[in-house]
Coordinates of C-alpha atoms in Angstrom, one line a residue:
M287 CA 146.5 144.2 97.8
T288 CA 148.7 141.3 97.0
S289 CA 152.3 141.4 97.7
D290 CA 153.1 139.1 94.8
P291 CA 154.6 141.3 92.0
T292 CA 153.6 139.1 89.2
K293 CA 150.0 139.1 90.3
T294 CA 150.2 142.9 90.7
F295 CA 151.4 143.2 87.2
A296 CA 148.7 140.9 85.9
L297 CA 146.1 142.9 87.5
A298 CA 147.3 146.3 86.6
A299 CA 147.7 144.9 82.9
F300 CA 144.2 143.7 83.1
A301 CA 142.9 147.1 84.3
V302 CA 144.7 149.0 81.5
A303 CA 143.2 146.8 79.0
G304 CA 139.8 147.1 80.5
L305 CA 140.1 150.8 80.4
A306 CA 141.3 150.8 77.0
F307 CA 138.5 148.7 75.9
R308 CA 135.9 150.9 77.6
N309 CA 137.5 154.1 76.1
A310 CA 137.6 152.4 72.7
H311 CA 133.8 151.6 72.9
K312 CA 132.7 155.0 74.6
G313 CA 129.5 156.0 72.8
R314 CA 129.2 152.6 71.1
K315 CA 126.9 150.8 73.6
E316 CA 123.9 151.5 71.7
N317 CA 125.1 149.0 69.2
I318 CA 125.1 146.3 71.8
P319 CA 121.5 144.5 72.1
P320 CA 120.4 142.5 75.1
R321 CA 122.3 139.0 74.7
M322 CA 120.5 135.6 75.0
H323 CA 123.5 133.2 75.1
G324 CA 122.2 130.0 76.6
G325 CA 119.6 127.3 76.1
V326 CA 118.8 126.1 72.7
S327 CA 119.5 128.4 69.5
S328 CA 118.5 126.8 66.4
L329 CA 118.2 127.7 62.8
H330 CA 115.6 125.2 62.1
G331 CA 111.9 126.6 62.1
A332 CA 111.2 130.2 63.2
A333 CA 112.3 133.0 61.2
R334 CA 115.4 134.8 62.3
H335 CA 117.7 137.6 61.1
V336 CA 120.9 135.9 59.8
A337 CA 123.9 138.0 58.6
I338 CA 126.3 136.2 56.4
V339 CA 129.7 137.9 56.5
T340 CA 132.6 137.2 54.2
T341 CA 135.8 138.5 53.1
A342 CA 135.2 138.8 49.2
A343 CA 132.5 139.5 46.8
I344 CA 131.4 138.5 43.3
P345 CA 132.6 139.3 40.7
W346 CA 135.8 138.0 42.2
M347 CA 135.4 134.3 41.6
T348 CA 137.2 132.9 44.5
G349 CA 135.7 130.5 47.2
T350 CA 135.0 133.2 49.9
A351 CA 133.1 135.1 47.5
V352 CA 131.2 132.2 45.6
N353 CA 130.3 130.0 48.6
P354 CA 128.9 132.6 51.0
C355 CA 127.0 134.2 48.2
L356 CA 125.4 130.9 47.3
R357 CA 124.8 130.3 51.1
A358 CA 122.8 133.5 51.2
A359 CA 120.9 132.7 48.1
Y360 CA 119.9 129.1 49.2
M361 CA 119.3 129.9 52.8
A362 CA 117.1 132.8 51.8
H363 CA 115.3 130.6 49.3
C364 CA 115.0 127.3 51.4
T365 CA 114.0 128.9 54.8
S366 CA 112.0 131.7 56.2
H367 CA 115.1 133.7 57.6
Q368 CA 115.8 137.1 56.7
V369 CA 119.1 136.9 55.3
T370 CA 121.8 139.8 54.7
L371 CA 125.0 139.3 53.0
L372 CA 127.6 141.7 54.1
I373 CA 130.6 142.1 51.8
P374 CA 133.6 144.4 51.3
W375 CA 133.4 147.6 49.2
L376 CA 136.5 148.4 47.5
N377 CA 137.8 151.7 45.9
Q378 CA 138.4 151.9 42.2
E379 CA 142.2 151.0 42.5
D380 CA 141.5 147.9 44.6
Q381 CA 138.7 146.8 42.1
A382 CA 141.2 146.9 39.3
L383 CA 143.5 144.5 41.1
V384 CA 140.8 142.2 42.4
F385 CA 138.6 142.0 39.4
H386 CA 141.6 142.1 36.9
G387 CA 140.4 145.2 35.2
K388 CA 137.4 143.2 33.8
H389 CA 134.6 145.1 36.2
S390 CA 134.5 148.3 37.7
F391 CA 131.9 149.8 40.1
E392 CA 131.4 153.6 41.0
Q393 CA 128.7 152.8 43.4
P394 CA 127.4 149.7 45.7
E395 CA 124.2 149.6 43.7
E396 CA 126.0 148.6 40.5
Q397 CA 127.9 145.7 42.2
T398 CA 124.6 144.6 43.8
E399 CA 123.0 144.2 40.3
C400 CA 126.0 142.3 39.2
I401 CA 125.8 140.0 42.1
K402 CA 122.0 139.5 41.7
D403 CA 122.4 138.7 37.9
W404 CA 125.1 136.1 38.8
V405 CA 123.0 134.5 41.5
R406 CA 120.1 134.4 38.9
K407 CA 122.5 132.5 36.4
R408 CA 123.9 130.1 38.7
T409 CA 120.7 129.1 40.7
G410 CA 117.8 129.9 38.4
F411 CA 115.8 131.8 40.9
E412 CA 116.0 135.6 42.0
A413 CA 118.2 136.8 44.9
Q414 CA 116.0 137.0 48.0
F415 CA 118.5 138.3 50.5
K416 CA 119.8 141.9 51.1
I417 CA 123.3 142.9 50.1
Q418 CA 125.0 145.2 52.5
Y419 CA 128.6 146.5 52.2
Y420 CA 131.5 147.5 54.6
P421 CA 134.5 149.5 53.6
G422 CA 137.4 147.1 52.6
R423 CA 141.0 147.3 51.5
Y424 CA 143.1 145.0 49.4
D425 CA 146.4 144.4 50.9
T426 CA 149.0 143.7 48.2
S427 CA 151.4 141.9 50.5
L428 CA 149.0 139.7 52.2
L429 CA 146.7 139.3 48.9
G430 CA 143.5 139.5 50.7
I431 CA 140.8 142.0 51.6
F432 CA 140.7 143.4 55.1
P433 CA 137.9 145.3 56.7
I434 CA 138.3 149.0 57.6
G435 CA 136.8 149.9 61.1
D436 CA 134.1 148.1 62.9
L437 CA 132.1 145.7 60.7
T438 CA 129.4 145.1 63.4
V439 CA 127.9 148.7 63.0
Y440 CA 126.7 147.8 59.2
I441 CA 124.1 145.4 60.8
P442 CA 121.3 147.3 62.6
I443 CA 120.6 146.4 66.3
E444 CA 117.2 145.1 65.6
E445 CA 118.8 142.5 63.0
A446 CA 121.7 141.6 65.2
D447 CA 120.5 138.0 66.0
V448 CA 122.6 135.3 64.1
A449 CA 125.9 136.0 62.3
I450 CA 127.6 133.5 60.0
L451 CA 131.4 134.6 59.6
D452 CA 133.1 133.0 56.7
E453 CA 136.8 133.1 57.6
P454 CA 136.1 134.4 61.2
E455 CA 139.9 134.8 61.7
H456 CA 140.4 136.7 58.6
L457 CA 137.5 139.1 59.3
T458 CA 139.0 139.8 62.8
W459 CA 142.7 139.9 62.3
F460 CA 142.8 143.5 62.7
H461 CA 139.2 144.2 64.1
H462 CA 139.0 147.0 66.6
G463 CA 135.5 147.5 68.0
I464 CA 132.8 145.5 69.3
R465 CA 133.2 141.8 69.8
W466 CA 131.0 139.9 67.6
T467 CA 129.5 137.7 70.4
D468 CA 128.6 141.0 72.4
K469 CA 126.5 142.1 69.6
F470 CA 124.9 138.9 68.2
N471 CA 123.1 136.2 69.9
H472 CA 124.6 133.4 68.1
V473 CA 127.8 133.6 66.2
V474 CA 129.1 130.8 63.8
G475 CA 132.4 130.7 62.2
V476 CA 133.0 128.7 59.0
M477 CA 136.9 128.0 58.4
H478 CA 138.1 127.9 54.8
T479 CA 141.8 127.9 55.3
N480 CA 144.6 125.4 55.9
Y481 CA 146.9 127.5 57.9
K482 CA 149.5 124.7 58.3
E483 CA 150.0 124.8 54.6
L484 CA 149.7 128.7 54.4
G485 CA 152.0 129.3 57.3
R486 CA 154.6 126.7 55.8
R487 CA 154.5 128.5 52.6
I488 CA 154.9 132.1 54.2
A489 CA 157.5 131.5 56.7
G490 CA 158.1 128.0 57.3
P491 CA 157.0 125.4 59.6
L492 CA 158.3 127.0 62.6
V493 CA 155.7 129.9 62.4
V494 CA 152.9 127.3 62.1
P495 CA 152.1 126.9 65.9
F496 CA 152.1 130.6 66.3
L497 CA 149.6 131.1 63.6
H498 CA 147.6 128.3 65.0
A499 CA 147.4 129.8 68.5
I500 CA 146.3 133.5 66.8
V501 CA 143.6 131.7 64.6
A502 CA 142.3 129.6 67.6
G503 CA 142.4 132.8 69.8
L504 CA 140.4 134.8 67.2
C505 CA 137.7 132.2 66.9
A506 CA 137.3 131.6 70.6
M507 CA 136.8 135.6 71.2
H508 CA 134.4 135.9 68.4
C509 CA 132.3 132.8 67.8
H510 CA 130.2 130.6 69.9
K511 CA 130.8 127.7 67.4
V512 CA 133.2 127.0 64.5
V513 CA 132.5 124.8 61.8
K514 CA 135.4 123.3 59.9
L515 CA 134.9 122.3 56.3
S516 CA 137.1 119.2 56.9
D517 CA 139.7 118.1 59.2
T518 CA 142.4 119.4 57.3
V519 CA 141.7 122.6 59.4
Q520 CA 143.4 122.7 62.8
T521 CA 141.6 122.0 66.2
L522 CA 139.5 125.0 67.1
P523 CA 137.5 125.8 70.0
R524 CA 133.7 124.6 70.1
Q525 CA 134.4 123.0 66.7
V526 CA 132.2 120.8 64.5
T527 CA 133.4 119.2 61.2
S528 CA 130.8 119.5 58.2
N529 CA 131.3 120.3 54.5
V530 CA 128.4 123.1 54.4
H531 CA 129.3 123.9 50.8
G532 CA 127.6 122.5 47.7
V533 CA 127.9 122.8 44.0
A534 CA 125.8 125.2 41.5
Q535 CA 123.0 123.9 39.8
C536 CA 124.7 124.1 36.3
F537 CA 127.0 121.4 37.3
L538 CA 124.3 119.1 38.5
D539 CA 122.4 119.8 35.1
V540 CA 125.4 118.5 33.1
G541 CA 125.4 115.4 35.3
R542 CA 121.6 114.8 34.6
A543 CA 122.3 115.4 30.7
S544 CA 125.1 112.8 30.9
A545 CA 123.1 110.2 32.7
A546 CA 120.3 110.6 30.0
T547 CA 123.0 110.2 27.3
A548 CA 124.2 107.0 28.9
A549 CA 120.7 105.8 29.1
E550 CA 120.3 106.0 25.4
G551 CA 123.3 103.7 25.0
K552 CA 125.8 106.5 24.0
K553 CA 129.0 107.7 25.5
P554 CA 128.3 111.0 27.5
F555 CA 132.0 111.5 27.6
T556 CA 134.4 111.4 24.6
L557 CA 137.7 112.6 25.9
G558 CA 140.3 111.6 28.5
A559 CA 141.4 113.1 31.8
Y560 CA 141.8 116.8 33.0
C561 CA 143.2 118.8 35.7
L562 CA 141.9 122.0 36.9
G563 CA 143.4 124.6 39.1
K564 CA 146.0 127.5 39.4
I565 CA 149.4 126.7 38.1
V566 CA 151.2 127.0 41.5
W567 CA 153.0 124.1 43.0
G568 CA 150.8 124.3 46.3
K569 CA 147.7 123.3 44.1
G570 CA 149.2 119.7 43.7
W571 CA 151.0 120.1 40.5
E572 CA 154.4 118.8 41.7
E573 CA 152.5 115.5 43.0
F574 CA 150.7 115.5 39.8
I575 CA 153.6 115.4 37.6
A576 CA 155.6 112.9 39.7
L577 CA 152.5 110.4 39.6
L578 CA 152.3 110.8 35.8
G579 CA 155.8 110.0 35.7
Q580 CA 155.5 106.8 37.8
H581 CA 152.6 105.8 35.8
S582 CA 154.7 106.1 32.8
E583 CA 157.3 104.0 34.1
A584 CA 154.9 101.3 35.3
H585 CA 153.3 101.1 31.9
S586 CA 156.5 101.6 29.9
Q587 CA 155.0 104.2 27.6
V588 CA 154.8 108.0 27.1
V589 CA 151.6 109.2 28.6
S590 CA 149.8 112.2 27.0
V591 CA 147.1 113.7 29.2
P592 CA 144.9 116.5 27.7
M593 CA 144.6 119.2 30.1
D594 CA 142.0 122.3 30.5
I595 CA 143.2 125.2 32.4
Y596 CA 140.8 127.3 34.4
G597 CA 137.8 125.1 33.4
T598 CA 137.9 125.7 29.6
G599 CA 136.3 122.8 27.6
E600 CA 136.1 120.2 30.3
A601 CA 132.6 119.2 29.6
A602 CA 133.7 116.5 27.2
T603 CA 136.3 114.9 29.5
E604 CA 135.5 112.0 31.7
V605 CA 138.3 111.7 34.4
F606 CA 139.2 114.6 36.8
V607 CA 142.5 114.3 38.6
N608 CA 143.0 116.4 41.7
C609 CA 146.3 115.8 43.7
S610 CA 146.2 118.7 45.8
T611 CA 146.5 118.3 49.6
S612 CA 146.5 121.8 50.6
D613 CA 142.8 122.6 50.2
V614 CA 140.3 122.4 53.1
V615 CA 137.7 121.1 50.8
A616 CA 138.0 120.4 47.0
T617 CA 135.0 122.2 45.4
T618 CA 136.4 121.5 41.9
S619 CA 136.2 117.7 42.8
M620 CA 132.6 118.2 44.0
E621 CA 131.8 119.9 40.7
A622 CA 133.2 117.2 38.6
L623 CA 131.3 114.5 40.4
A624 CA 128.2 116.5 40.0
M625 CA 128.8 116.5 36.2
G626 CA 129.0 112.7 36.3
K627 CA 132.8 112.3 35.8
W628 CA 135.3 110.3 37.5
V629 CA 137.4 111.9 40.1
I630 CA 140.8 110.6 41.0
C631 CA 142.2 112.0 44.5
A632 CA 144.5 111.4 47.2
H633 CA 143.6 109.8 50.6
H634 CA 143.3 113.1 52.7
P635 CA 141.1 114.7 55.1
C636 CA 140.0 117.5 52.4
N637 CA 138.5 114.5 50.3
H638 CA 136.7 112.9 53.1
F639 CA 133.2 114.2 52.0
I640 CA 133.8 113.0 48.4
A641 CA 135.3 109.7 49.2
A642 CA 131.9 107.9 49.7
F643 CA 130.8 108.7 46.2
G644 CA 130.7 105.9 43.7
N645 CA 132.8 107.6 41.0
C646 CA 135.4 109.0 43.4
L647 CA 138.6 106.9 43.1
V648 CA 140.9 107.4 46.3
Y649 CA 144.5 106.5 45.9
H650 CA 146.9 105.8 48.9
N651 CA 150.1 105.4 46.8
P652 CA 151.5 105.9 43.3
Q653 CA 150.8 102.3 42.2
Q654 CA 146.9 102.7 43.1
F655 CA 146.9 106.1 41.4
S656 CA 148.2 104.3 38.2
E657 CA 145.7 101.6 38.6
H658 CA 142.8 104.1 39.1
L659 CA 143.9 106.2 36.1
Q660 CA 144.1 103.2 33.8
Y661 CA 140.7 101.9 34.9
A662 CA 138.8 105.5 34.7
L663 CA 140.3 106.0 31.1
L664 CA 138.8 102.7 30.0
H665 CA 135.7 102.8 31.7
Q666 CA 132.6 105.1 31.7
P667 CA 131.6 106.4 35.0
A668 CA 128.3 105.5 36.3
P669 CA 125.2 108.3 36.6
L670 CA 124.9 109.7 40.0
T671 CA 122.3 108.2 42.4
Q672 CA 119.4 110.3 43.6
H673 CA 121.1 110.4 47.0
E674 CA 124.5 111.5 45.6
T675 CA 123.0 114.3 43.7
R676 CA 121.0 115.7 46.6
E677 CA 124.2 115.6 48.8
L678 CA 126.2 117.7 46.3
S679 CA 123.3 120.3 46.1
W680 CA 123.2 123.5 47.9
E681 CA 119.8 122.6 49.2
A682 CA 121.6 119.8 51.1
A683 CA 124.4 122.1 52.1
T684 CA 122.0 124.4 53.6
E685 CA 120.6 121.8 55.7
R686 CA 124.0 120.7 56.8
M687 CA 124.7 124.4 57.7
L688 CA 121.5 124.5 59.9
D689 CA 122.4 121.4 61.7
A690 CA 126.0 122.4 62.2
A691 CA 124.9 125.7 63.8
E692 CA 122.7 124.4 66.4
M693 CA 123.5 125.2 69.9
G694 CA 122.3 123.3 72.8
P695 CA 122.3 124.2 76.5
G696 CA 125.8 122.4 76.9
D697 CA 127.4 124.0 73.8
W698 CA 127.8 127.4 75.1
P699 CA 131.1 128.5 76.7
K700 CA 131.2 128.0 80.4
A701 CA 131.7 130.9 83.0
A702 CA 135.4 130.4 83.3
T703 CA 135.8 130.3 79.5
K704 CA 133.9 133.4 79.1
V705 CA 135.9 135.4 81.7
A706 CA 139.2 134.1 79.9
E707 CA 137.9 135.0 76.3
A708 CA 136.6 138.3 77.4
T709 CA 140.0 139.2 78.9
L710 CA 141.9 137.9 75.8
F711 CA 139.5 140.1 73.7
S712 CA 140.2 143.4 75.8
A713 CA 143.9 142.9 75.6
Y714 CA 143.8 142.3 71.9
N715 CA 141.4 144.9 71.0
A716 CA 143.2 147.6 73.2
A717 CA 146.5 146.6 71.3
L718 CA 144.8 147.0 67.9
G719 CA 143.6 150.5 69.0
V720 CA 147.4 151.8 68.9
E721 CA 148.2 153.2 65.6
L722 CA 151.8 152.1 65.8
V723 CA 150.6 148.5 66.4
R724 CA 148.4 148.6 63.4
K725 CA 151.1 149.8 61.3
V726 CA 153.7 147.1 62.2
S727 CA 151.1 144.3 62.2
C728 CA 150.1 145.0 58.4
A729 CA 146.5 146.4 59.5
G730 CA 147.3 149.5 57.5
A731 CA 147.4 153.1 58.5
N732 CA 144.3 154.9 59.9
T733 CA 142.1 151.7 59.3
A734 CA 140.9 151.6 63.0
K735 CA 137.9 153.8 62.4
N736 CA 135.1 153.6 60.0
P737 CA 134.9 156.3 57.3
P738 CA 131.9 158.5 57.1
R739 CA 130.5 156.5 54.3
V740 CA 131.3 152.9 53.0
T741 CA 132.5 154.4 49.6
D742 CA 134.9 156.8 51.3
V743 CA 137.7 154.6 50.9
A744 CA 141.0 156.1 49.4
L745 CA 143.6 154.0 51.0
R746 CA 146.6 152.2 49.6
P747 CA 149.0 150.3 52.0
P748 CA 152.7 150.7 51.3
R749 CA 153.8 148.1 48.9
R750 CA 155.7 145.2 50.7
Q751 CA 156.7 142.1 49.2
S752 CA 156.2 138.6 50.8
S753 CA 156.6 134.9 49.9
L754 CA 152.8 135.2 48.8
D755 CA 153.9 138.1 46.4
R756 CA 156.6 136.0 44.7
E757 CA 154.4 133.3 44.3
A758 CA 151.8 135.5 42.7
G759 CA 154.5 136.9 40.5
Q760 CA 155.4 133.3 39.3
E761 CA 151.7 132.6 38.9
A762 CA 151.2 135.8 36.8
D763 CA 154.5 134.9 34.9
A764 CA 153.1 131.4 34.1
Q765 CA 149.7 133.0 32.8
K766 CA 151.6 135.5 30.3
R767 CA 153.3 132.3 28.6
S768 CA 151.6 131.3 25.3
W769 CA 149.3 128.6 26.8
R770 CA 146.8 126.8 24.6
S771 CA 143.3 125.9 25.8
N772 CA 144.3 122.3 25.7
F773 CA 147.9 121.0 26.0
S774 CA 149.6 117.9 27.1
F775 CA 152.0 116.6 29.5
T776 CA 154.6 114.3 27.8
V777 CA 156.1 112.3 30.8
S778 CA 159.0 110.0 30.6
A779 CA 161.1 108.4 33.3
N780 CA 163.7 111.3 33.2
N781 CA 161.8 114.5 32.2
W782 CA 158.6 115.9 31.2
E783 CA 157.6 118.8 28.8
L784 CA 154.6 121.1 28.6
Y785 CA 153.8 122.0 25.0

């Protein structure tokens, strides 16, 4: 035995972590199939079982509910894979919070019908994928849904082949159980979140490096490969950058109708510009107001810009302005392009995918923003080309997903990396098996073990206010004001009014 106390402590710690991991998984070995990590693993060609796992579900109209659902729908529709969408089931109290009292489901079958109906309306075809649920809880301090227990048990052993984890770090923050790469042959994470911006909003810039380290560690532990939607996302192990999202068919249909109207010599759009998004400063409103003010100064006039909130009435407008630089990829900008509109956006990694489109006007400074706005208001956008229409579709996004997920012989973790990641997982998993650690880390009380049934969720975490709560409160206050469907910003050099 070594006489070096540091090495002795490290060996002891590793042994304790390993023992805790073994005890935590006693009786669960039947959930781990033989692994095939190596060689070529492709989603092109032969049929495979694919589980798409995410942290939110329709009818919550958030990106992590909408995009994974459409990914499942189109992957099942366009390939021969057997696709399962694994989503959270919430109790009635949490449903009221997340769905804003507009929807309530007593049984998973009711929500499944709602999701299938939504898919049918969005895509024009029947949902051909299976929907499975895991028990989840909505955390009112972190403003997100987190799993209860070990999610991996809800995918049968015989179907545990490929897993696509939308928000892998979010799914595994408080995960206590089997490592995803221990159960599945091929695990791909899809990163949705800009943690630099999120960390800055929550606790300031000093917390960002710590947050980045945790996110990178979780992705390394649970994913063979990580897909970043854009380079707005931090550097991650075994990463590839690809926008694997598309836009729903209904937006492309608007674009085709606009092109047909233009072909008849008529103007497809009759109104000016619009800006779509939540009324929180993090979504680019501060930048937008400042740019409009400078545009007003440059043209020595008061500028009135029609605005539509949450997408109401935008079909007749021709210019979409998106000043946000906190997004990972701007889905709203893609939707505006699909409808054949101008898009004015900042030079930023989140806009890299759309920058090549003919109707996308990218600005580098306020003067260029002003020039683009003037030009777009005076000219009709050109119809989308066939290539552009294809690139925006979910069919093309599915192809990009299959390409990005590809694993060659040299893509798998090396032996030393495997040992390091397994050791890190053992320690992390052991720590999250301690109830006190879970309570302190916001994992919630009694959330380490799976309930007897998915619907046996009756947990409410203690109410704790965070900076995200305060932002949510500000957003709610803004929504309670007497908004009109269309309103104007009146901008002058010294002030602006919203009416």
